[in-house]
Coordinates of C-alpha atoms and ligand atoms in Angstrom, one line a residue:
X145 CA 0.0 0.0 0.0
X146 CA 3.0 2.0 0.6
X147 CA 4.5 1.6 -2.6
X148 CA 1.3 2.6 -4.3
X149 CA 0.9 6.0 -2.3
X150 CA 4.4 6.8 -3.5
X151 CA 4.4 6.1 -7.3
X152 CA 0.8 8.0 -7.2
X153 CA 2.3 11.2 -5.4
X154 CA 5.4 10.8 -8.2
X155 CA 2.7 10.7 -11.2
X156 CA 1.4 14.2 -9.5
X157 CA 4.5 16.1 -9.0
X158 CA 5.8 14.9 -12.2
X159 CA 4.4 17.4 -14.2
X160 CA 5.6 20.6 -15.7
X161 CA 2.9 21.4 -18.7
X162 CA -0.5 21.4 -18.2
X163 CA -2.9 19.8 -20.8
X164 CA -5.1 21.9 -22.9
X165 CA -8.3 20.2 -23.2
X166 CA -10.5 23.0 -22.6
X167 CA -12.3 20.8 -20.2
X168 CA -15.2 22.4 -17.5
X169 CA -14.3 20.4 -14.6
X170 CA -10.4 20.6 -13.8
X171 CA -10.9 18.0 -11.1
X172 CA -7.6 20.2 -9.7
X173 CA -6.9 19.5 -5.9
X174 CA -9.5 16.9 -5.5
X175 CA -8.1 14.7 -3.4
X176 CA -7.7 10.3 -4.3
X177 CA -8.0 8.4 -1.1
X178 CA -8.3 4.7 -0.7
X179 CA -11.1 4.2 2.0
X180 CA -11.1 0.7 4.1
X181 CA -15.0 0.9 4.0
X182 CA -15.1 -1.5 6.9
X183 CA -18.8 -2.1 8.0
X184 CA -19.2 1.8 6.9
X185 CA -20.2 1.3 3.0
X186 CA -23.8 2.8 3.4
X187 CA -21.5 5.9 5.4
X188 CA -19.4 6.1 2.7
X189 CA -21.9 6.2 -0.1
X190 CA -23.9 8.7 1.5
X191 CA -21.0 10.9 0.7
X192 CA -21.3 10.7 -3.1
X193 CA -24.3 12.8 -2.9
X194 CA -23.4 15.1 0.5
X195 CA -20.0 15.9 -0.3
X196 CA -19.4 15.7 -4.1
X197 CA -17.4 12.6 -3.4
X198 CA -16.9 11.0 -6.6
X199 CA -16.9 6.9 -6.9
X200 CA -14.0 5.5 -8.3
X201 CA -13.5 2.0 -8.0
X202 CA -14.0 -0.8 -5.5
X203 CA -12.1 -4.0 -4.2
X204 CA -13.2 -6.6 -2.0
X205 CA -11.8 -9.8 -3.6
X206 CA -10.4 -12.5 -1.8
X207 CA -11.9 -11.6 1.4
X208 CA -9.3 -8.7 2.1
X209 CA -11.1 -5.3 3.8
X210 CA -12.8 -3.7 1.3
X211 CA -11.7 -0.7 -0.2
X212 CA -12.7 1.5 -2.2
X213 CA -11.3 4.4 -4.0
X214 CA -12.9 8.2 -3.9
X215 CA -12.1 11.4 -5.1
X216 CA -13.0 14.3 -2.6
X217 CA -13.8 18.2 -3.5
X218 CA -11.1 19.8 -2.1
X219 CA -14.0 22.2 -0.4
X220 CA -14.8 18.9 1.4
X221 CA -11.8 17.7 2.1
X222 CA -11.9 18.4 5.9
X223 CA -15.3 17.5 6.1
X224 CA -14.6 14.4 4.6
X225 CA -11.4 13.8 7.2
X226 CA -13.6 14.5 10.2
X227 CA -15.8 11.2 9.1
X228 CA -12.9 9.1 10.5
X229 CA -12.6 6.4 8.0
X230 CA -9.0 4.6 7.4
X231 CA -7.7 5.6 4.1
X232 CA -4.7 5.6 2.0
X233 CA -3.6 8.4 -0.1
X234 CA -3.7 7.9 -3.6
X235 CA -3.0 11.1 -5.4
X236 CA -3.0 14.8 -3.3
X237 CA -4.5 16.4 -6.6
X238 CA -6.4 14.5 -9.3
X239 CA -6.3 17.6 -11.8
X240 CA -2.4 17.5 -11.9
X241 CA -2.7 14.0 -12.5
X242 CA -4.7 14.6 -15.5
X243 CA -2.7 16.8 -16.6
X244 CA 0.1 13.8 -16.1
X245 CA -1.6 11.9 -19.0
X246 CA -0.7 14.2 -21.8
X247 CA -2.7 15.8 -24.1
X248 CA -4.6 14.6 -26.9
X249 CA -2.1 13.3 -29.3
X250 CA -2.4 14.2 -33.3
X251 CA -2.8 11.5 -36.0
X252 CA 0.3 10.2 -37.0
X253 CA 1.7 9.8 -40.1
X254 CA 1.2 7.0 -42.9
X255 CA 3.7 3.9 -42.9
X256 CA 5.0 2.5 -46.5
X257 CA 2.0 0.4 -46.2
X258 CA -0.4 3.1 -45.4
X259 CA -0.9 2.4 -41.6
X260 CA -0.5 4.6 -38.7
X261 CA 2.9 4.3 -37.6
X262 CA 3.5 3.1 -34.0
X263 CA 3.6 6.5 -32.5
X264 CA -0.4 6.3 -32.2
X265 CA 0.3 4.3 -28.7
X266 CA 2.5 7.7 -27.6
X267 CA -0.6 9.4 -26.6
X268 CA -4.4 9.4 -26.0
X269 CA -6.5 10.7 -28.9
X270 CA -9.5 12.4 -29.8
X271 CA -13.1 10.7 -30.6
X272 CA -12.6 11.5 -34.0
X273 CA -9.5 10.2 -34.5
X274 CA -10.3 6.8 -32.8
X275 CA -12.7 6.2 -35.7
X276 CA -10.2 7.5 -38.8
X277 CA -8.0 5.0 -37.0
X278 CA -10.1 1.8 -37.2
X279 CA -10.8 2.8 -41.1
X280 CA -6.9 3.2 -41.8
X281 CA -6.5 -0.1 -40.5
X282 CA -8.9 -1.9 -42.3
X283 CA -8.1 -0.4 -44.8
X284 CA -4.7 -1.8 -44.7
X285 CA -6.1 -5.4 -44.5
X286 CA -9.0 -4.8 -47.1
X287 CA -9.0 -9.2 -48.3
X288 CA -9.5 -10.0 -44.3
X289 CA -11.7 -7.3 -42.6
X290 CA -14.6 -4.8 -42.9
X291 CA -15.9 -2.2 -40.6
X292 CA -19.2 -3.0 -38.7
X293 CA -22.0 -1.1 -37.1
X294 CA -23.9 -2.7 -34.6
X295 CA -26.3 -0.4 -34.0
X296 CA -26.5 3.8 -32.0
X297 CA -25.9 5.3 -28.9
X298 CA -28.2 7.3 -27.1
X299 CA -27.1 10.7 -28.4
X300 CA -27.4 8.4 -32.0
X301 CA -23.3 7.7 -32.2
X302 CA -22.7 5.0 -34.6
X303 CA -21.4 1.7 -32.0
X304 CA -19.2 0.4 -34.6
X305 CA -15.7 -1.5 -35.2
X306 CA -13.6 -3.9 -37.0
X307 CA -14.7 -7.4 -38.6
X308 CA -11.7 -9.5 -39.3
X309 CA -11.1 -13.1 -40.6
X310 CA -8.5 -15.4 -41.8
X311 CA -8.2 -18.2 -45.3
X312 CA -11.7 -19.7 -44.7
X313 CA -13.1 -16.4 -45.4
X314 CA -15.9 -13.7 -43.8
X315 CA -18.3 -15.3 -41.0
X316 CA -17.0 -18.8 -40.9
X317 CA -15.4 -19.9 -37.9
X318 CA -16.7 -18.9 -34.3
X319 CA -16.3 -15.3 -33.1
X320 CA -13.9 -14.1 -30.2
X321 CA -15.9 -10.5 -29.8
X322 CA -14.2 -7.7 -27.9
X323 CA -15.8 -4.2 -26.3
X324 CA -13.6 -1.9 -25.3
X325 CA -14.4 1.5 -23.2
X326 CA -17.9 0.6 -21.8
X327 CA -16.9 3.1 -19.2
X328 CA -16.0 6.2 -20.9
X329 CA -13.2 6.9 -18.3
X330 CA -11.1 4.0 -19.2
X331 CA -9.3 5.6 -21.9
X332 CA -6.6 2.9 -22.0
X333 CA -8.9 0.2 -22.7
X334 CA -9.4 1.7 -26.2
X335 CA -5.7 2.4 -27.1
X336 CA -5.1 -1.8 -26.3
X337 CA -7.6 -3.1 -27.9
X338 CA -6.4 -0.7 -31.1
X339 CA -2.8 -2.4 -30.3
X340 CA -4.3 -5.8 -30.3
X341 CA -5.2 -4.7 -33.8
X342 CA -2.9 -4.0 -35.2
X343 CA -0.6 -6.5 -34.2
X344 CA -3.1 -8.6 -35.9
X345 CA -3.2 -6.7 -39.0
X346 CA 0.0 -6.5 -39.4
X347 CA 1.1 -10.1 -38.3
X348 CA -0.9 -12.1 -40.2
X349 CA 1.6 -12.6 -43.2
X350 CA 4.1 -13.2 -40.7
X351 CA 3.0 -14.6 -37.2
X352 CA 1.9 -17.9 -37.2
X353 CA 0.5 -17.4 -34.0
X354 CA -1.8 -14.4 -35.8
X355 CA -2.3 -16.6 -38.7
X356 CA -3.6 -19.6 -36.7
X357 CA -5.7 -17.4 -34.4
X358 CA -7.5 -15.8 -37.3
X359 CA -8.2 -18.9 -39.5
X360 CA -9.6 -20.4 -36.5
X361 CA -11.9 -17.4 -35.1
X362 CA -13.9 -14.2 -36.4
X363 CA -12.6 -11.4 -34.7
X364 CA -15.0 -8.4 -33.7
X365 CA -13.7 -5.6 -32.1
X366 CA -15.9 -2.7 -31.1
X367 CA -12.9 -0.2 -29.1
X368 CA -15.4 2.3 -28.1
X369 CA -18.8 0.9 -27.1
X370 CA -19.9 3.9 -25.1
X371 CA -19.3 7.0 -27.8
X372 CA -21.6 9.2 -25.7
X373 CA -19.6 9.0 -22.6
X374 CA -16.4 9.3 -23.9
X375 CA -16.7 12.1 -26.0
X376 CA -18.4 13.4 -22.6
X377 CA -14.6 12.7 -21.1
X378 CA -13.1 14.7 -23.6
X379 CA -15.0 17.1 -23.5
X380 CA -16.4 18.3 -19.8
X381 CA -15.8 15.5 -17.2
X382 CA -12.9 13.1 -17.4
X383 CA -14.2 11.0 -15.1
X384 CA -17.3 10.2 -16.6
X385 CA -18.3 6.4 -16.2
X386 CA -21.6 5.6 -17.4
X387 CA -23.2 6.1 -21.2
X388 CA -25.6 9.8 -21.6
X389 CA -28.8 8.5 -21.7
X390 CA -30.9 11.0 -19.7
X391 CA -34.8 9.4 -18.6
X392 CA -37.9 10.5 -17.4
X393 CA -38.5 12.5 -14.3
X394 CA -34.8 12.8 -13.2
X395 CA -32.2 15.0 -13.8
X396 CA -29.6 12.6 -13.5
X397 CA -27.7 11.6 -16.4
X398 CA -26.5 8.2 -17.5
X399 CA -26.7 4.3 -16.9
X400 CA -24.0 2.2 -17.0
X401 CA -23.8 0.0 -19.9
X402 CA -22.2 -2.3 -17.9
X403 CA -24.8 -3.5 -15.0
X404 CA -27.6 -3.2 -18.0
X405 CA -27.6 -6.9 -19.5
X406 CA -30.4 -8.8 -18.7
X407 CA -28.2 -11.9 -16.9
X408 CA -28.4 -11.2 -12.8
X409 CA -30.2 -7.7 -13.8
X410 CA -31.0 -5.3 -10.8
X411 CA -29.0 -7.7 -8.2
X412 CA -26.3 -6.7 -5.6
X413 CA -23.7 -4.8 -7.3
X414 CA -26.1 -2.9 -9.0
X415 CA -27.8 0.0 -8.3
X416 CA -31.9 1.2 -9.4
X417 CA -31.0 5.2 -8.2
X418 CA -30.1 6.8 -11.9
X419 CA -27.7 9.3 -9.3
X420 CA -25.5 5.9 -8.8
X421 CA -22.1 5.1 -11.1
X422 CA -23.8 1.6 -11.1
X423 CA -27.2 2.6 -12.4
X424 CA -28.4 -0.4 -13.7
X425 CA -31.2 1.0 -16.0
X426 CA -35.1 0.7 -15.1
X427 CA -35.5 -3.1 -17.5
X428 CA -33.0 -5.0 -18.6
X429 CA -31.3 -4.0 -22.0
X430 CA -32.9 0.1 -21.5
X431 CA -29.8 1.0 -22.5
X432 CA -29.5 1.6 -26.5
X433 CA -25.7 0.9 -26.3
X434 CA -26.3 -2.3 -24.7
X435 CA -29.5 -3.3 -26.3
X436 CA -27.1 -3.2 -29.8
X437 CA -24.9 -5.4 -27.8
X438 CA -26.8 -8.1 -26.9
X439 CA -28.5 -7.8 -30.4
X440 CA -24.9 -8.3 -31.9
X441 CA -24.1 -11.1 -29.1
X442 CA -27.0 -13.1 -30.3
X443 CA -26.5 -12.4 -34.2
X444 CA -23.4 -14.2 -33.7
X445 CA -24.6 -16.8 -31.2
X446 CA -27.1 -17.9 -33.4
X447 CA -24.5 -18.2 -35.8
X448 CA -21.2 -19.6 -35.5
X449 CA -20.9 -19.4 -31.7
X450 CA -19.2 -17.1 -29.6
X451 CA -15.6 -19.0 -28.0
X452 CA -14.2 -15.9 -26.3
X453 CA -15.5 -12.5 -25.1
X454 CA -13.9 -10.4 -23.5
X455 CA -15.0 -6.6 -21.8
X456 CA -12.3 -4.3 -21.5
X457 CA -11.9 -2.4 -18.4
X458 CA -9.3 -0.4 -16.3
X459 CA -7.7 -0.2 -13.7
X460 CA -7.3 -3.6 -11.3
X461 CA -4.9 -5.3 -13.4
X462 CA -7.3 -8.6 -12.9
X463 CA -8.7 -11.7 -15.5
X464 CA -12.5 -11.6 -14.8
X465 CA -14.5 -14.6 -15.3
X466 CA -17.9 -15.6 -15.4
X467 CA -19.5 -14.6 -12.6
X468 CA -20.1 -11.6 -11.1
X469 CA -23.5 -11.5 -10.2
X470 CA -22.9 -14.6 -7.8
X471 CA -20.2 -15.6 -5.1
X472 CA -22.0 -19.2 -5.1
X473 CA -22.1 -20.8 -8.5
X474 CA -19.8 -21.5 -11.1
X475 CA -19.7 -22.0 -15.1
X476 CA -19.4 -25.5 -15.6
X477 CA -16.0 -25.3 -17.3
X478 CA -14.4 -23.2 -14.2
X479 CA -11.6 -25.0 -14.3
X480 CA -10.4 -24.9 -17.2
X481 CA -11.1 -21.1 -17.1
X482 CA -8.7 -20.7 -14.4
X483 CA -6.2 -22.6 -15.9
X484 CA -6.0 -20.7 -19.0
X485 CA -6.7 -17.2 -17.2
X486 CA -3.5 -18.3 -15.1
X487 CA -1.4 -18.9 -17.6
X488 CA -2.3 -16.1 -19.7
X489 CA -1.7 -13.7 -16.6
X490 CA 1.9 -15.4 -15.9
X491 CA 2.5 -14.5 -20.1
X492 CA 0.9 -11.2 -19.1
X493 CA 3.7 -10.7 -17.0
X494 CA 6.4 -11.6 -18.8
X495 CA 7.7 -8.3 -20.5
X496 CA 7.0 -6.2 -17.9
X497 CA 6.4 -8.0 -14.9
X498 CA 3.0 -6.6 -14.2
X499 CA 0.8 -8.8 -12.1
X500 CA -2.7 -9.4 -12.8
X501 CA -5.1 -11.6 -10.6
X502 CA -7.2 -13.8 -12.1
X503 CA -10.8 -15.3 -11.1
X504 CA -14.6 -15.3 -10.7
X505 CA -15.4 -11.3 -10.9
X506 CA -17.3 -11.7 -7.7
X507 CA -14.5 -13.6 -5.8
X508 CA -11.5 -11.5 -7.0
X509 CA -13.1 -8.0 -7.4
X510 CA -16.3 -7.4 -6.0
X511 CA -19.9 -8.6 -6.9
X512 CA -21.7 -6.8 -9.9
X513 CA -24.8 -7.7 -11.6
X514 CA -26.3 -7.2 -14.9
X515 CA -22.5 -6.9 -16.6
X516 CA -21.5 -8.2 -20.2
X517 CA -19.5 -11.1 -19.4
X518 CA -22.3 -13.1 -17.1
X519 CA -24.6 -12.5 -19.8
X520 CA -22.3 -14.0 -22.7
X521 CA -21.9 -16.7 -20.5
X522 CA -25.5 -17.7 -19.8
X523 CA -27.2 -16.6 -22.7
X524 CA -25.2 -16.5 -25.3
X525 CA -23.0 -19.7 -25.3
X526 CA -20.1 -18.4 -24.7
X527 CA -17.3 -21.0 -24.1
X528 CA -15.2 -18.2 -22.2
X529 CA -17.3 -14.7 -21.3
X530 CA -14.1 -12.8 -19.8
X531 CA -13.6 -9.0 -18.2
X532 CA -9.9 -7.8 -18.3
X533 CA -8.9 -5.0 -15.9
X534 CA -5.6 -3.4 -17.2
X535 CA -3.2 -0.9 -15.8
X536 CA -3.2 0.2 -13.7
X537 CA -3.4 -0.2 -9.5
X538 CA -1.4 2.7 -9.2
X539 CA -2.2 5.3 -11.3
X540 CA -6.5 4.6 -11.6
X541 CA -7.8 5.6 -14.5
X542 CA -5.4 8.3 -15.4
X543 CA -2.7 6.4 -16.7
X544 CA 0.5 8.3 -18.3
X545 CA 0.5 8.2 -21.6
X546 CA 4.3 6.5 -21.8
X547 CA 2.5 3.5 -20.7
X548 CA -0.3 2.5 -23.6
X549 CA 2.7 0.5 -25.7
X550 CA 3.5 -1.3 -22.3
X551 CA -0.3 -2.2 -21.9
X552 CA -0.3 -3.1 -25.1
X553 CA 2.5 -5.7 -25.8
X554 CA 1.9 -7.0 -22.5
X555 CA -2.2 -7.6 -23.3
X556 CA -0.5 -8.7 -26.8
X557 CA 1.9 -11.6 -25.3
X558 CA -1.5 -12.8 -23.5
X559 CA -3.4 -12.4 -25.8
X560 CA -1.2 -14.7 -28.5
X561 CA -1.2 -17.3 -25.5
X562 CA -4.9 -17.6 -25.0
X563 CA -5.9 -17.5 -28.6
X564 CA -3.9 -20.8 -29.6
X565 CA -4.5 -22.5 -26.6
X566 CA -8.1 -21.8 -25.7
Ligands
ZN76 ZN1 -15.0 -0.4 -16.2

């Protein structure tokens, strides 16, 4: 815990330039703390609404204390003291460590074979740019791949992606289907998934591990599932979480995509109060962003079966399986889930020596209903319905920019594992 407090206080002082992103809400000396919630969650939550605390992330895996991490106002910072919880710091001023990221890189320029040169993992990018991206790409690999559109968000953002394939041609073999950013904050779940790409794209003529993952699956990738929210994070509120969607006789904004799927709906780890981060929705698929989903899911359940799925998420550096809406019951093929998920963390680790846990969500994390992963599982076939948490446990979700190409060749060497031996 030590070692944590100190690299975060290093990402905050570390910076000499702040980033221009004309944003509204600087988040600047809002305070990170890791609270030991104790038996004093319901205290601790009554704080999101009394004191502006914002909710970042929770832990209460393997029957450690459970923590969970908050920013605090820094008009409520004493306030917030005089409650008495144990906490750690995590960061004395979340605006500086914004400003830590970087700023919005620009596009790079065109490689002899008229891709994006490597220099797109050197920085975050803009909404806009995410999307000319995933067209240069494909466009690179135009006999193998096509861009899809599974359906709108709420504010009518096309939900859309990358279909690729390998010698058998389009649509034959079973699908390994990827979301990245469900939770518009998670900017580095995005920038991996694009790596994962384009290793892929550009591997295939030369990586027999590529070769033989893509004449044995479909690959769809869909990088940015929740447009609405992360243009949102671009543009007024880093920290935004949950899609746009506003509803009837609130003035609360947002659901989150993620506790929307109609598998566990409305359970613990879940929330029916539209203020919440883990607003689940009123039914079960309200959500447009995750009604295209499970659309899409069952689309390609229906037809070739779906092997692997996996939600991309930041920041507990953690494998996720099936489930999270239950500490009690298992997938039938457990087993073998955690012996692949092991050895695909220990490859995980090899370049950089980043640990990731592995494990049922609701063992290893904390319990969560209603997500994308338990619904894969039990209604869509899914042989493996996965969540990844990446990077990073000590920076949150404001991950320096200098480390996207570590995320990414690390999720890479993983990700080669798992897709020849699953
Ligand atoms: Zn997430």
């Amino acid at each position: 815990m030590k070692l944590i407090s100190v690299v975060w206080l290093l990402g905050a002082v570390n910076v000499s330039v702040r980033a221009d992103r004309n944003r509204s809400v600087t988040f600047e000396g809002f305070k990170v703390l890791r609270v030991n919630v104790d038996q004093r969650v319901a205290d601790l939550e009554s704080t999101f609404e009394t004191l502006s605390v914002i909710d970042l992330n929770r832990n209460h895996g393997h029957g450690v204390d459970a923590t969970i991490d908050v920013a605090v106002p820094p008009e409520h910072v004493k306030i917030f003291e005089n409650l008495n919880f144990t906490t750690t710091i995590l960061s004395e001023d979340l605006g500086a460590d914004i400003a830590a990221e970087g700023p919005l890189g620009r596009y790079p320029e065109l490689d002899e074979n008229n891709l994006p040169k490597l220099s797109w993992f050197d920085s975050y990018h803009a909404y806009e740019d995410h999307i000319r991206y995933w067209a240069d790409l494909q466009g690179s690999f135009t006999n193998n791949s096509e861009l899809i559109q599974v359906g709108l968000s709420f504010e009518g953002r096309p939900i859309q992606g990358i279909h690729l394939w390998g010698d058998s041609g389009k649509g034959s073999k079973p699908a390994v289907f990827f979301n990245g950013n469900v939770h518009a904050r998670e900017w580095i779940t995005s920038m991996v998934v694009e790596y994962l790409l384009y290793q892929i794209v550009t591997g295939y003529n030369n990586d027999t591990a590529v070769q033989a993952a893509l004449d044995n699956y479909d690959f769809y990738v869909l990088p940015i599932v929740n447009p609405d929210g992360f243009v949102y994070t671009q543009t007024d509120y880093r920290l935004w979480r949950k899609n746009r969607q506003t509803r009837d006789n609130t003035t609360e904004v947002g659901t989150d995509i993620n506790r929307n799927w109609s598998v566990g709906f409305g359970g613990d780890g879940s929330s029916s109060n539209p203020g919440s981060e883990t607003f689940s929705g009123y039914q079960p698929g309200d959500a447009p962003e995750t009604a295209a989903l499970m659309a899409f899911a069952q689309a390609l359940a229906a037809d070739k079966g779906i092997k692997l799925y996996i939600d991309w998420h930041s920041y507990a550096q953690v494998i996720l399986l099936s489930y999270g809406y239950t500490c009690d019951e298992f997938p039938s093929n457990i087993d073998r889930q955690i012996s692949l998920a092991g050895e695909t963390a220990a490859r995980i680790a090899r370049p950089y020596n980043t640990s990731f846990d592995y494990g049922p969500g609701c063992l290893v994390l904390y319990q969560s209903s209603g997500n994308g992963r338990d619904y894969m599982t039990d209604a869509a076939g899914t042989e493996f319905g996965w969540g990844i948490e990446l990077r990073s446990t000590s920076y949150g979700f404001l991950l320096p920019a200098d480390q996207i190409l570590p995320s990414g060749v690390e999720i890479w060497e993983g990700m080669k594992y798992l897709w020849v031996n699953m």
